[in-house]
Coordinates of N, CA, C and O in Angstrom, one line a residue:
E1 N 19.9 31.9 -1.4 CA 20.4 30.7 -0.7 C 19.4 30.2 0.3 O 18.8 31.0 1.1
V2 N 19.2 28.9 0.2 CA 18.2 28.3 1.1 C 18.9 27.9 2.4 O 20.0 27.3 2.4
Q3 N 18.3 28.2 3.5 CA 18.8 27.9 4.8 C 17.6 27.3 5.7 O 16.5 27.9 5.7
L4 N 18.0 26.3 6.4 CA 17.1 25.7 7.4 C 17.8 25.7 8.7 O 18.9 25.2 8.8
V5 N 17.2 26.3 9.8 CA 17.9 26.4 11.1 C 17.0 25.8 12.1 O 15.9 26.3 12.4
E6 N 17.5 24.7 12.7 CA 16.7 24.1 13.8 C 17.1 24.7 15.2 O 18.3 25.1 15.3
S7 N 16.2 24.7 16.1 CA 16.5 25.1 17.4 C 15.5 24.4 18.4 O 14.5 23.8 17.9
G8 N 15.8 24.4 19.7 CA 14.9 23.9 20.6 C 15.3 22.6 21.3 O 14.6 22.1 22.2
G9 N 16.4 22.0 20.8 CA 16.9 20.8 21.4 C 17.4 21.0 22.8 O 17.5 22.1 23.3
G10 N 17.7 19.9 23.5 CA 18.2 20.0 24.8 C 18.1 18.7 25.6 O 17.9 17.6 25.0
L11 N 18.4 18.7 26.9 CA 18.3 17.6 27.7 C 17.0 17.6 28.5 O 16.7 18.6 29.2
V12 N 16.3 16.5 28.5 CA 15.1 16.4 29.3 C 14.9 15.0 29.9 O 15.5 14.0 29.4
Q13 N 14.2 14.9 30.9 CA 14.0 13.6 31.6 C 12.9 12.8 30.8 O 12.0 13.4 30.1
T14 N 12.9 11.5 31.0 CA 11.8 10.7 30.5 C 10.5 11.2 30.9 O 10.2 11.6 32.0
G15 N 9.6 11.3 29.9 CA 8.2 11.9 30.1 C 8.1 13.3 29.9 O 7.0 13.9 29.9
G16 N 9.2 14.0 29.7 CA 9.2 15.4 29.5 C 8.9 15.8 28.0 O 8.6 15.0 27.2
S17 N 9.0 17.1 27.8 CA 8.6 17.7 26.5 C 9.6 18.6 26.0 O 10.3 19.3 26.7
L18 N 9.7 18.7 24.7 CA 10.5 19.7 24.0 C 9.7 20.2 22.7 O 9.0 19.4 22.2
R19 N 10.0 21.4 22.3 CA 9.5 21.9 21.0 C 10.6 22.3 20.1 O 11.3 23.2 20.5
L20 N 10.7 21.6 19.0 CA 11.8 22.0 18.1 C 11.2 23.0 17.0 O 10.0 22.9 16.7
S21 N 12.0 23.9 16.6 CA 11.6 24.8 15.5 C 12.6 24.7 14.3 O 13.8 24.4 14.5
C22 N 12.0 24.9 13.2 CA 12.8 24.9 11.9 C 12.4 26.1 11.2 O 11.3 26.2 10.6
A23 N 13.3 27.1 11.2 CA 13.1 28.3 10.5 C 13.7 28.3 9.1 O 14.9 28.0 8.9
A24 N 12.9 28.5 8.1 CA 13.4 28.4 6.7 C 13.5 29.7 6.0 O 12.7 30.6 6.3
S25 N 14.5 29.9 5.3 CA 14.7 31.1 4.4 C 15.2 30.7 3.1 O 15.8 29.6 2.9
G26 N 14.8 31.5 2.1 CA 15.2 31.2 0.7 C 14.2 30.4 0.0 O 14.4 30.1 -1.2
I27 N 13.1 29.9 0.7 CA 12.1 29.1 0.0 C 10.7 29.6 0.5 O 10.7 30.3 1.6
T28 N 9.7 29.4 -0.2 CA 8.4 29.6 0.3 C 7.7 28.2 0.5 O 8.0 27.3 -0.3
F29 N 6.8 28.2 1.4 CA 6.2 26.9 1.8 C 5.2 26.4 0.8 O 4.8 25.3 0.8
D30 N 4.8 27.3 -0.2 CA 3.8 26.9 -1.1 C 4.0 25.6 -1.8 O 3.1 24.8 -2.0
D31 N 5.3 25.3 -2.2 CA 5.6 24.2 -3.0 C 6.4 23.1 -2.3 O 6.9 22.2 -3.0
Y32 N 6.6 23.3 -1.0 CA 7.6 22.4 -0.3 C 6.9 21.5 0.7 O 5.9 21.9 1.3
G33 N 7.5 20.3 0.8 CA 7.2 19.5 2.0 C 8.3 19.6 3.0 O 9.5 19.8 2.6
I34 N 8.0 19.6 4.2 CA 9.0 19.7 5.3 C 9.0 18.4 6.1 O 7.9 18.0 6.6
G35 N 10.1 17.9 6.3 CA 10.2 16.7 7.1 C 11.1 16.8 8.3 O 12.1 17.6 8.3
W36 N 10.8 16.1 9.4 CA 11.7 16.0 10.5 C 12.3 14.6 10.5 O 11.6 13.6 10.4
F37 N 13.6 14.5 10.6 CA 14.4 13.3 10.7 C 15.2 13.3 12.0 O 15.4 14.3 12.6
R38 N 15.7 12.1 12.3 CA 16.5 12.0 13.5 C 17.6 10.9 13.2 O 17.4 10.0 12.4
Q39 N 18.7 11.1 13.9 CA 19.8 10.1 13.7 C 20.4 9.9 15.1 O 21.0 10.8 15.7
A40 N 20.3 8.7 15.6 CA 21.0 8.3 16.8 C 22.4 7.8 16.5 O 22.6 7.3 15.4
P41 N 23.3 7.8 17.5 CA 24.6 7.3 17.2 C 24.6 5.8 16.8 O 23.9 5.0 17.3
G42 N 25.3 5.6 15.7 CA 25.4 4.2 15.2 C 24.2 3.8 14.4 O 24.2 2.6 14.0
K43 N 23.3 4.6 14.2 CA 22.0 4.3 13.5 C 21.9 5.1 12.2 O 22.4 6.2 12.1
E44 N 21.1 4.6 11.3 CA 20.8 5.4 10.1 C 19.8 6.5 10.4 O 19.0 6.4 11.4
R45 N 19.8 7.5 9.6 CA 18.8 8.6 9.7 C 17.5 8.1 9.4 O 17.3 7.4 8.4
E46 N 16.5 8.4 10.2 CA 15.1 8.0 10.0 C 14.2 9.1 10.0 O 14.3 10.1 10.8
G47 N 13.1 9.0 9.2 CA 12.1 10.0 9.2 C 11.2 9.9 10.4 O 11.0 8.8 10.9
V48 N 10.7 11.0 10.9 CA 9.9 11.0 12.1 C 8.5 11.5 11.8 O 7.5 10.9 12.1
S49 N 8.4 12.6 11.0 CA 7.2 13.3 10.7 C 7.4 14.2 9.5 O 8.5 14.7 9.3
C50 N 6.3 14.5 8.8 CA 6.4 15.4 7.7 C 5.1 16.2 7.6 O 4.0 15.7 8.1
I51 N 5.2 17.3 6.9 CA 4.0 18.2 6.8 C 4.0 18.8 5.4 O 5.1 19.1 4.9
I52 N 2.9 19.0 4.9 CA 2.7 19.8 3.7 C 2.1 21.2 4.1 O 0.9 21.3 4.3
P53 N 2.9 22.2 4.3 CA 2.4 23.4 4.9 C 1.3 24.1 4.0 O 0.5 24.8 4.6
S54 N 1.3 23.9 2.7 CA 0.3 24.6 1.9 C -1.1 24.1 2.2 O -2.1 24.8 2.0
D55 N -1.3 22.8 2.6 CA -2.6 22.3 2.9 C -2.8 21.7 4.3 O -3.8 21.2 4.7
G56 N -1.7 21.7 5.0 CA -1.7 21.2 6.4 C -1.7 19.7 6.7 O -1.8 19.3 7.8
R57 N -1.5 18.9 5.6 CA -1.5 17.5 5.8 C -0.2 17.2 6.6 O 0.8 17.7 6.4
T58 N -0.4 16.2 7.6 CA 0.6 15.8 8.5 C 0.7 14.3 8.5 O -0.3 13.6 8.3
Y59 N 1.9 13.8 8.7 CA 2.2 12.4 8.8 C 3.2 12.1 9.9 O 4.0 12.9 10.2
Y60 N 3.0 10.9 10.5 CA 3.8 10.5 11.6 C 4.2 9.0 11.4 O 3.5 8.2 11.0
R61 N 5.5 8.7 11.8 CA 5.9 7.4 11.9 C 5.3 6.7 13.2 O 5.1 7.4 14.2
D62 N 5.2 5.4 13.2 CA 4.5 4.8 14.3 C 5.2 5.1 15.7 O 4.5 5.2 16.7
P63 N 6.5 5.1 15.8 CA 7.2 5.3 17.1 C 6.8 6.6 17.8 O 6.9 6.7 19.0
V64 N 6.3 7.6 17.0 CA 6.1 8.9 17.6 C 4.6 9.3 17.5 O 4.2 10.3 18.0
Q65 N 3.8 8.4 16.8 CA 2.4 8.7 16.7 C 1.7 8.9 18.0 O 1.9 8.1 18.9
G66 N 1.0 10.0 18.2 CA 0.3 10.2 19.5 C 1.2 11.0 20.5 O 0.6 11.4 21.5
R67 N 2.5 11.1 20.2 CA 3.3 11.8 21.2 C 3.9 13.1 20.6 O 4.1 14.1 21.3
F68 N 4.2 13.1 19.3 CA 4.7 14.2 18.6 C 3.6 14.9 17.7 O 2.8 14.2 17.2
T69 N 3.8 16.2 17.6 CA 2.8 17.0 16.7 C 3.7 17.9 15.9 O 4.4 18.7 16.4
I70 N 3.5 17.8 14.6 CA 4.1 18.7 13.6 C 3.1 19.8 13.2 O 1.9 19.5 13.1
S71 N 3.6 21.0 13.1 CA 2.8 22.1 12.7 C 3.6 23.1 11.9 O 4.9 23.1 12.0
S72 N 3.0 24.1 11.3 CA 3.7 25.1 10.6 C 3.0 26.5 10.8 O 1.8 26.5 10.9
D73 N 3.9 27.5 10.8 CA 3.4 28.9 10.8 C 3.9 29.4 9.5 O 5.1 29.8 9.3
N74 N 3.0 29.4 8.5 CA 3.5 29.8 7.1 C 3.9 31.3 7.0 O 4.7 31.6 6.2
A75 N 3.3 32.1 7.8 CA 3.7 33.5 7.8 C 5.1 33.7 8.3 O 5.8 34.6 7.9
K76 N 5.6 32.8 9.2 CA 6.9 32.9 9.7 C 7.9 31.9 9.0 O 9.1 31.8 9.3
N77 N 7.4 31.2 8.0 CA 8.2 30.2 7.3 C 8.9 29.2 8.3 O 10.1 28.9 8.2
T78 N 8.1 28.8 9.3 CA 8.7 28.0 10.4 C 7.8 26.8 10.6 O 6.6 26.8 10.6
V79 N 8.5 25.6 10.8 CA 7.8 24.4 11.2 C 8.2 24.0 12.6 O 9.4 24.2 12.9
Y80 N 7.3 23.4 13.3 CA 7.5 23.0 14.7 C 7.3 21.5 14.8 O 6.5 20.9 14.1
L81 N 8.0 21.0 15.8 CA 7.8 19.6 16.2 C 7.6 19.6 17.7 O 8.6 19.8 18.5
Q82 N 6.4 19.5 18.2 CA 6.2 19.4 19.6 C 6.3 17.9 20.0 O 5.6 17.0 19.5
M83 N 7.2 17.7 20.9 CA 7.5 16.3 21.4 C 7.1 16.1 22.8 O 7.7 16.8 23.7
N84 N 6.2 15.3 23.1 CA 5.7 15.0 24.4 C 6.0 13.6 24.8 O 6.3 12.7 24.0
S85 N 5.9 13.3 26.1 CA 6.1 11.9 26.6 C 7.4 11.3 26.0 O 7.4 10.2 25.6
L86 N 8.5 12.1 26.1 CA 9.7 11.7 25.5 C 10.3 10.5 26.2 O 10.1 10.3 27.4
K87 N 11.0 9.6 25.4 CA 11.6 8.4 25.9 C 13.1 8.4 25.6 O 13.5 9.1 24.7
P88 N 13.8 7.6 26.3 CA 15.3 7.6 26.0 C 15.6 7.2 24.6 O 16.5 7.7 24.0
E89 N 14.7 6.4 24.0 CA 15.0 6.0 22.6 C 14.7 7.1 21.6 O 15.0 7.0 20.4
D90 N 14.2 8.2 22.1 CA 14.0 9.4 21.2 C 15.3 10.2 21.1 O 15.4 11.2 20.4
T91 N 16.3 9.9 21.9 CA 17.6 10.6 21.9 C 18.2 10.5 20.5 O 18.4 9.4 20.0
A92 N 18.5 11.6 19.9 CA 19.1 11.7 18.6 C 19.4 13.1 18.2 O 19.0 14.0 19.0
V93 N 20.1 13.3 17.1 CA 20.2 14.6 16.5 C 19.0 14.7 15.6 O 18.7 13.8 14.8
Y94 N 18.2 15.8 15.7 CA 17.0 16.0 14.9 C 17.3 17.0 13.8 O 17.8 18.1 14.1
Y95 N 16.9 16.6 12.6 CA 17.1 17.5 11.5 C 15.8 17.8 10.8 O 14.9 17.0 10.7
C96 N 15.7 19.0 10.3 CA 14.5 19.3 9.4 C 15.1 19.4 8.0 O 16.3 19.7 7.8
A97 N 14.2 19.1 7.1 CA 14.6 19.1 5.7 C 13.4 19.6 4.8 O 12.2 19.4 5.2
A98 N 13.7 20.2 3.7 CA 12.7 20.7 2.8 C 12.9 20.1 1.4 O 14.1 20.0 0.9
G99 N 11.9 19.7 0.8 CA 12.0 19.2 -0.6 C 10.8 19.7 -1.4 O 9.7 19.8 -0.9
L100 N 11.1 20.0 -2.7 CA 10.1 20.5 -3.6 C 9.0 19.4 -3.8 O 9.4 18.3 -4.3
Y101 N 7.8 19.7 -3.4 CA 6.7 18.7 -3.5 C 7.1 17.4 -2.8 O 6.5 16.3 -3.1
A102 N 7.9 17.5 -1.8 CA 8.4 16.3 -1.1 C 7.3 15.7 -0.1 O 6.6 16.5 0.5
L103 N 7.3 14.4 0.0 CA 6.4 13.8 0.9 C 7.1 12.5 1.3 O 7.8 11.8 0.5
G104 N 6.9 12.0 2.5 CA 7.4 10.8 3.0 C 8.7 10.9 3.7 O 9.1 11.9 4.1
Y105 N 9.3 9.7 3.9 CA 10.5 9.6 4.8 C 11.7 9.2 4.2 O 12.7 8.8 4.9
S106 N 11.8 9.2 2.9 CA 13.1 8.9 2.2 C 13.9 10.2 2.2 O 13.5 11.2 1.6
P107 N 15.1 10.2 2.8 CA 15.9 11.4 2.8 C 16.2 11.9 1.4 O 16.4 13.1 1.2
G108 N 16.2 11.0 0.4 CA 16.5 11.5 -1.0 C 15.4 12.3 -1.6 O 15.6 13.0 -2.6
N109 N 14.2 12.4 -0.9 CA 13.2 13.2 -1.4 C 13.4 14.7 -1.0 O 12.6 15.5 -1.5
Y110 N 14.3 15.0 -0.2 CA 14.5 16.3 0.3 C 15.8 16.9 -0.2 O 16.8 16.3 -0.2
D111 N 15.7 18.2 -0.5 CA 16.8 18.9 -1.1 C 17.7 19.7 -0.2 O 18.9 19.9 -0.4
Y112 N 17.1 20.2 0.9 CA 17.8 21.1 1.8 C 17.7 20.5 3.2 O 16.6 20.1 3.6
W113 N 18.7 20.7 4.0 CA 18.8 20.2 5.3 C 19.4 21.2 6.3 O 20.2 22.0 5.9
G114 N 18.9 21.2 7.5 CA 19.4 22.0 8.6 C 20.6 21.3 9.2 O 21.0 20.2 8.8
Q115 N 21.2 22.0 10.1 CA 22.5 21.5 10.8 C 22.2 20.5 11.9 O 23.1 19.8 12.3
G116 N 21.0 20.4 12.3 CA 20.6 19.5 13.4 C 20.6 20.1 14.7 O 21.3 21.1 15.0
T117 N 19.8 19.5 15.6 CA 19.8 19.9 17.0 C 19.7 18.7 17.9 O 18.9 17.8 17.6
Q118 N 20.5 18.6 18.9 CA 20.6 17.4 19.8 C 19.4 17.4 20.8 O 19.1 18.4 21.5
V119 N 18.8 16.2 20.8 CA 17.8 15.9 21.8 C 18.3 14.8 22.6 O 18.6 13.7 22.1
T120 N 18.4 14.9 23.9 CA 18.8 13.9 24.8 C 17.8 13.7 25.9 O 17.4 14.6 26.6
V121 N 17.3 12.4 26.0 CA 16.3 12.1 27.0 C 16.9 11.2 28.0 O 17.4 10.0 27.7
S122 N 17.0 11.6 29.3 CA 17.6 10.8 30.3 C 16.6 9.9 31.0 O 15.4 10.2 31.1
S123 N 17.1 8.7 31.4 CA 16.1 7.7 32.0 C 16.1 7.9 33.5 O 16.9 8.7 34.1

């Protein structure tokens, strides 16, 4: 059984930082792409960043470029999202997702999803 478990969300003030973790079980990172998505109330789920753990390629959407850093610890089957300089518009439920050879920000590219972790940035 494949499981993705996110952690690290919380309440932070504008300009603060959080580090999200996504611990994966039931898959190995060799063949998977891992993405971070977020969904704010009343809005569609949107991709934030993705990584190919087998070769370290990383990608970021424009709103988070330069503020967020995605990384992976392949020995721990865990992907991280370091979020700095947080803004109120970053407030959302953040999800990690895994897809076989997945790349990009289309949710349909990903087969497995975590339960999400809430990030709230106060102004």
